Tab-separated table of C-alpha atoms in Angstrom:
chain	number	residue	atom	x	y	z
A	12	MET	CA	-18.342	89.071	70.474
A	13	TYR	CA	-18.800	90.178	74.049
A	14	ARG	CA	-21.441	88.560	76.240
A	15	THR	CA	-22.357	91.731	78.136
A	16	ARG	CA	-21.884	95.490	77.912
A	17	ASP	CA	-19.559	95.364	80.935
A	18	ASP	CA	-17.342	92.796	79.180
A	19	ALA	CA	-17.082	95.135	76.196
A	20	LEU	CA	-16.194	98.079	78.413
A	21	LEU	CA	-13.445	96.095	80.149
A	22	ALA	CA	-11.968	94.911	76.854
A	23	HIS	CA	-11.996	98.404	75.370
A	24	ALA	CA	-10.442	99.816	78.550
A	25	LYS	CA	-7.393	97.598	78.039
A	26	ILE	CA	-6.896	99.092	74.579
A	27	ARG	CA	-7.611	102.704	75.541
A	28	ARG	CA	-4.799	102.665	78.119
A	29	LEU	CA	-2.230	102.916	75.332
A	30	TRP	CA	-3.195	106.421	74.203
A	31	PRO	CA	-2.866	108.129	77.597
A	32	LEU	CA	0.484	106.392	78.081
A	33	ILE	CA	1.717	107.762	74.764
A	34	GLY	CA	0.696	111.233	75.937
A	35	VAL	CA	2.523	110.631	79.210
A	36	LEU	CA	5.677	109.702	77.321
A	37	VAL	CA	5.532	112.992	75.413
A	38	ALA	CA	4.895	114.933	78.640
A	39	LEU	CA	7.818	113.257	80.394
A	40	LEU	CA	10.073	114.122	77.477
A	41	LEU	CA	8.959	117.741	77.877
A	42	VAL	CA	9.757	117.617	81.603
A	43	GLY	CA	13.174	116.141	80.832
A	44	ALA	CA	13.889	118.813	78.226
A	45	LEU	CA	12.722	121.575	80.567
A	46	SER	CA	14.849	120.186	83.406
A	47	TRP	CA	17.877	120.129	81.107
A	48	LEU	CA	17.229	123.713	80.000
A	49	VAL	CA	16.903	124.854	83.633
A	50	LEU	CA	20.229	123.209	84.486
A	51	LEU	CA	21.874	124.635	81.372
A	52	HIS	CA	20.489	128.147	81.753
A	53	GLY	CA	21.330	128.550	85.424
A	54	THR	CA	19.187	131.654	85.907
A	55	PRO	CA	15.408	132.131	85.526
A	56	PHE	CA	14.101	132.366	81.990
A	57	GLU	CA	12.845	135.680	80.675
A	58	ALA	CA	9.297	134.318	80.742
A	59	ASP	CA	9.755	133.474	84.430
A	60	THR	CA	10.882	136.938	85.430
A	61	GLU	CA	8.294	138.712	83.291
A	62	TRP	CA	5.468	136.624	84.719
A	63	MET	CA	6.696	137.176	88.278
A	64	ALA	CA	6.919	140.923	87.741
A	65	SER	CA	3.407	141.105	86.288
A	66	VAL	CA	1.641	139.105	89.025
A	67	ARG	CA	3.517	140.812	91.859
A	68	GLU	CA	3.199	144.365	90.528
A	69	ASN	CA	-0.062	145.333	92.266
A	70	PRO	CA	-0.719	143.057	95.265
A	71	ASN	CA	-4.364	142.321	95.958
A	72	SER	CA	-5.563	141.423	99.460
A	73	PHE	CA	-8.107	138.857	98.244
A	74	LEU	CA	-5.619	137.110	95.960
A	75	MET	CA	-3.075	137.156	98.766
A	76	TYR	CA	-5.567	135.508	101.123
A	77	VAL	CA	-6.408	132.831	98.531
A	78	SER	CA	-2.704	132.260	97.935
A	79	PHE	CA	-1.975	131.663	101.614
A	80	VAL	CA	-4.946	129.290	101.858
A	81	MET	CA	-3.680	127.302	98.866
A	82	ASN	CA	-0.187	127.302	100.351
A	83	PHE	CA	-1.614	125.764	103.538
A	84	LEU	CA	-3.739	123.172	101.721
A	85	GLY	CA	-0.997	122.107	99.316
A	86	GLY	CA	1.889	121.565	101.703
A	87	GLY	CA	3.005	120.346	105.095
A	88	VAL	CA	0.984	117.824	107.073
A	89	ILE	CA	-2.124	118.547	104.974
A	90	ALA	CA	-0.466	117.365	101.759
A	91	TRP	CA	1.667	114.619	103.295
A	92	ALA	CA	-0.875	113.047	105.656
A	93	VAL	CA	-4.385	114.534	105.799
A	94	ILE	CA	-5.189	114.438	102.071
A	95	PRO	CA	-3.654	110.997	101.331
A	96	LEU	CA	-5.032	109.273	104.422
A	97	GLY	CA	-8.341	111.145	104.413
A	98	GLY	CA	-8.939	110.365	100.747
A	99	ALA	CA	-8.032	106.698	101.210
A	100	ALA	CA	-10.375	106.449	104.185
A	101	ALA	CA	-13.200	107.998	102.143
A	102	PHE	CA	-12.680	105.479	99.331
A	103	PHE	CA	-12.588	102.563	101.755
A	104	PHE	CA	-15.771	103.846	103.409
A	105	ALA	CA	-17.371	103.982	99.936
A	106	ARG	CA	-16.327	100.328	99.384
A	107	LYS	CA	-13.720	101.272	96.784
A	108	PRO	CA	-10.495	99.642	98.028
A	109	VAL	CA	-8.854	99.596	94.581
A	110	ALA	CA	-9.425	103.345	94.270
A	111	ALA	CA	-7.974	103.847	97.756
A	112	VAL	CA	-4.770	101.991	96.850
A	113	TYR	CA	-4.542	103.822	93.514
A	114	TRP	CA	-4.962	107.131	95.380
A	115	LEU	CA	-2.225	106.394	97.931
A	116	ILE	CA	0.302	105.049	95.427
A	117	SER	CA	-0.229	107.950	93.035
A	118	LEU	CA	0.228	110.632	95.693
A	119	GLY	CA	3.244	108.873	97.179
A	120	LEU	CA	5.028	108.409	93.860
A	121	SER	CA	4.196	111.955	92.786
A	122	ALA	CA	5.797	113.377	95.931
A	123	ALA	CA	8.843	111.119	95.495
A	124	ALA	CA	9.245	112.141	91.842
A	125	VAL	CA	9.084	115.828	92.749
A	126	GLN	CA	11.723	115.471	95.448
A	127	GLY	CA	13.957	113.482	93.114
A	128	VAL	CA	13.828	116.135	90.393
A	129	LYS	CA	14.346	118.893	92.972
A	130	GLN	CA	17.563	117.236	94.127
A	131	LEU	CA	18.725	116.651	90.560
A	132	VAL	CA	18.064	120.172	89.267
A	133	GLY	CA	18.689	122.224	92.421
A	134	ARG	CA	17.089	125.402	91.096
A	135	ALA	CA	17.070	128.337	93.511
A	136	ARG	CA	13.730	129.800	94.560
A	137	PRO	CA	12.822	133.459	93.918
A	138	LEU	CA	14.543	135.731	96.429
A	139	ASP	CA	11.451	137.615	97.582
A	140	MET	CA	9.061	134.741	98.313
A	141	LEU	CA	6.469	135.375	101.012
A	142	VAL	CA	6.387	131.880	102.527
A	143	ILE	CA	8.926	129.532	104.059
A	144	SER	CA	9.579	126.452	101.961
A	145	ASP	CA	12.116	123.707	101.384
A	146	HIS	CA	15.112	123.880	99.063
A	147	GLY	CA	14.537	123.480	95.375
A	148	SER	CA	12.203	125.523	93.234
A	149	PHE	CA	11.903	123.144	90.274
A	150	PRO	CA	9.370	121.553	90.097
A	151	SER	CA	6.498	122.836	92.234
A	152	GLY	CA	5.402	120.171	94.703
A	153	HIS	CA	2.158	121.987	95.497
A	154	THR	CA	1.171	122.030	91.826
A	155	ALA	CA	2.250	118.431	91.263
A	156	ASN	CA	0.116	117.335	94.198
A	157	ALA	CA	-2.873	119.294	92.867
A	158	ALA	CA	-2.456	117.695	89.435
A	159	THR	CA	-2.217	114.184	90.888
A	160	VAL	CA	-5.341	114.716	92.990
A	161	ALA	CA	-7.250	116.132	90.009
A	162	VAL	CA	-6.361	113.296	87.625
A	163	VAL	CA	-6.939	110.501	90.145
A	164	LEU	CA	-10.340	111.876	91.158
A	165	GLY	CA	-11.268	112.446	87.527
A	166	ILE	CA	-10.416	108.854	86.625
A	167	VAL	CA	-12.075	107.296	89.665
A	168	LEU	CA	-15.251	109.382	89.801
A	169	ARG	CA	-15.715	109.690	86.015
A	170	ARG	CA	-17.648	112.959	86.162
A	171	THR	CA	-17.132	115.942	83.859
A	172	TRP	CA	-17.555	118.438	86.706
A	173	VAL	CA	-14.770	116.687	88.644
A	174	TRP	CA	-12.384	117.237	85.733
A	175	VAL	CA	-13.446	120.893	85.410
A	176	VAL	CA	-12.962	121.563	89.125
A	177	GLY	CA	-9.650	119.694	89.035
A	178	VAL	CA	-8.272	121.747	86.153
A	179	LEU	CA	-9.377	124.965	87.857
A	180	GLY	CA	-7.719	123.799	91.060
A	181	ILE	CA	-4.432	123.184	89.250
A	182	ALA	CA	-4.594	126.615	87.619
A	183	VAL	CA	-5.313	128.359	90.928
A	184	MET	CA	-2.511	126.463	92.665
A	185	ALA	CA	-0.031	127.314	89.907
A	186	PHE	CA	-1.004	130.974	89.948
A	187	THR	CA	-0.850	131.311	93.728
A	188	ARG	CA	2.587	129.677	93.908
A	189	THR	CA	3.955	132.419	91.685
A	190	TYR	CA	1.842	135.091	93.400
A	191	LEU	CA	3.580	134.262	96.683
A	192	GLY	CA	6.935	134.249	94.945
A	193	ALA	CA	7.518	130.637	95.956
A	194	HIS	CA	8.045	129.380	92.398
A	195	TRP	CA	8.806	130.458	88.872
A	196	ILE	CA	6.055	129.796	86.351
A	197	THR	CA	8.094	127.040	84.671
A	198	ASP	CA	8.288	125.281	88.052
A	199	THR	CA	4.504	125.041	88.122
A	200	LEU	CA	4.385	123.791	84.534
A	201	ALA	CA	6.802	120.986	85.362
A	202	GLY	CA	4.917	120.183	88.557
A	203	THR	CA	1.639	119.903	86.657
A	204	LEU	CA	3.143	117.551	84.089
A	205	ILE	CA	4.816	115.360	86.711
A	206	GLY	CA	1.705	115.094	88.872
A	207	ALA	CA	-0.567	114.236	85.960
A	208	CYS	CA	1.930	111.800	84.440
A	209	VAL	CA	2.377	109.861	87.677
A	210	ALA	CA	-1.389	109.527	88.091
A	211	ILE	CA	-1.764	108.170	84.548
A	212	ILE	CA	1.238	105.825	84.798
A	213	VAL	CA	-0.143	104.305	87.994
A	214	TRP	CA	-3.593	104.121	86.373
A	215	ALA	CA	-2.227	101.832	83.622
A	216	PRO	CA	-2.094	98.682	85.809
A	217	PHE	CA	-5.067	99.814	87.913
A	218	GLY	CA	-7.348	100.764	85.016
A	219	VAL	CA	-9.202	97.475	84.575
A	220	PRO	CA	-9.527	96.717	88.335
A	221	LEU	CA	-10.852	100.246	88.841
A	222	LEU	CA	-13.410	99.793	86.084
A	223	ARG	CA	-14.496	96.444	87.527
A	224	GLU	CA	-14.924	98.134	90.892
A	225	GLN	CA	-16.981	100.911	89.312
A	226	LEU	CA	-19.155	98.457	87.360
A	227	ARG	CA	-19.771	96.192	90.352
A	228	PRO	CA	-23.434	96.252	91.428
A	229	HIS	CA	-24.068	98.442	94.456
A	230	HIS	CA	-25.291	95.541	96.618
A	231	GLN	CA	-21.937	93.762	96.175
A	232	ARG	CA	-20.080	96.747	97.667
A	233	SER	CA	-22.095	96.829	100.865
């Protein structure tokens, strides 16, 4: 028997880690299979071209504006420095050092995984994209970053509205990447899976320390 409710929560957290990791294994197998199909196929899938044609058929000024904003927020110095360092600083300020380290490691490994797969697959980007970007269309780094941010914040903050906003953010990022012609839709799918998987894999060793940090009385954090 457990002496306190917090002891029970910590013990159950150690067991519950197994189920997300099983889901991650399945997701990574899907990413591997999709990567292999992209390499084997050579050209965009029919679903890719049909989706691109449908979203680019009647350009909308509002959607275009949102797409350029998301492009700015999800790449460059914002994604590589401002979001990681700003988020870590916010966690440290909130007396959550474990969350800060979890945040930084997850974002760093997610970016590294994306670049590794890009180099391995070498898929060409759509010809008529409206933004300047690096080589390699598969997977989408913007979408992977959005997925990592969403999952990490959802795990750390443990609020339903955070998960809802995170999922919406991933969907908007994925849509806008194709709306700008920067990625095929399968690129965004792979990016979402990679970003979420990295966040959950890193959470496995951090899960119990994070929960201890969350359960710690407020006066001990200050």
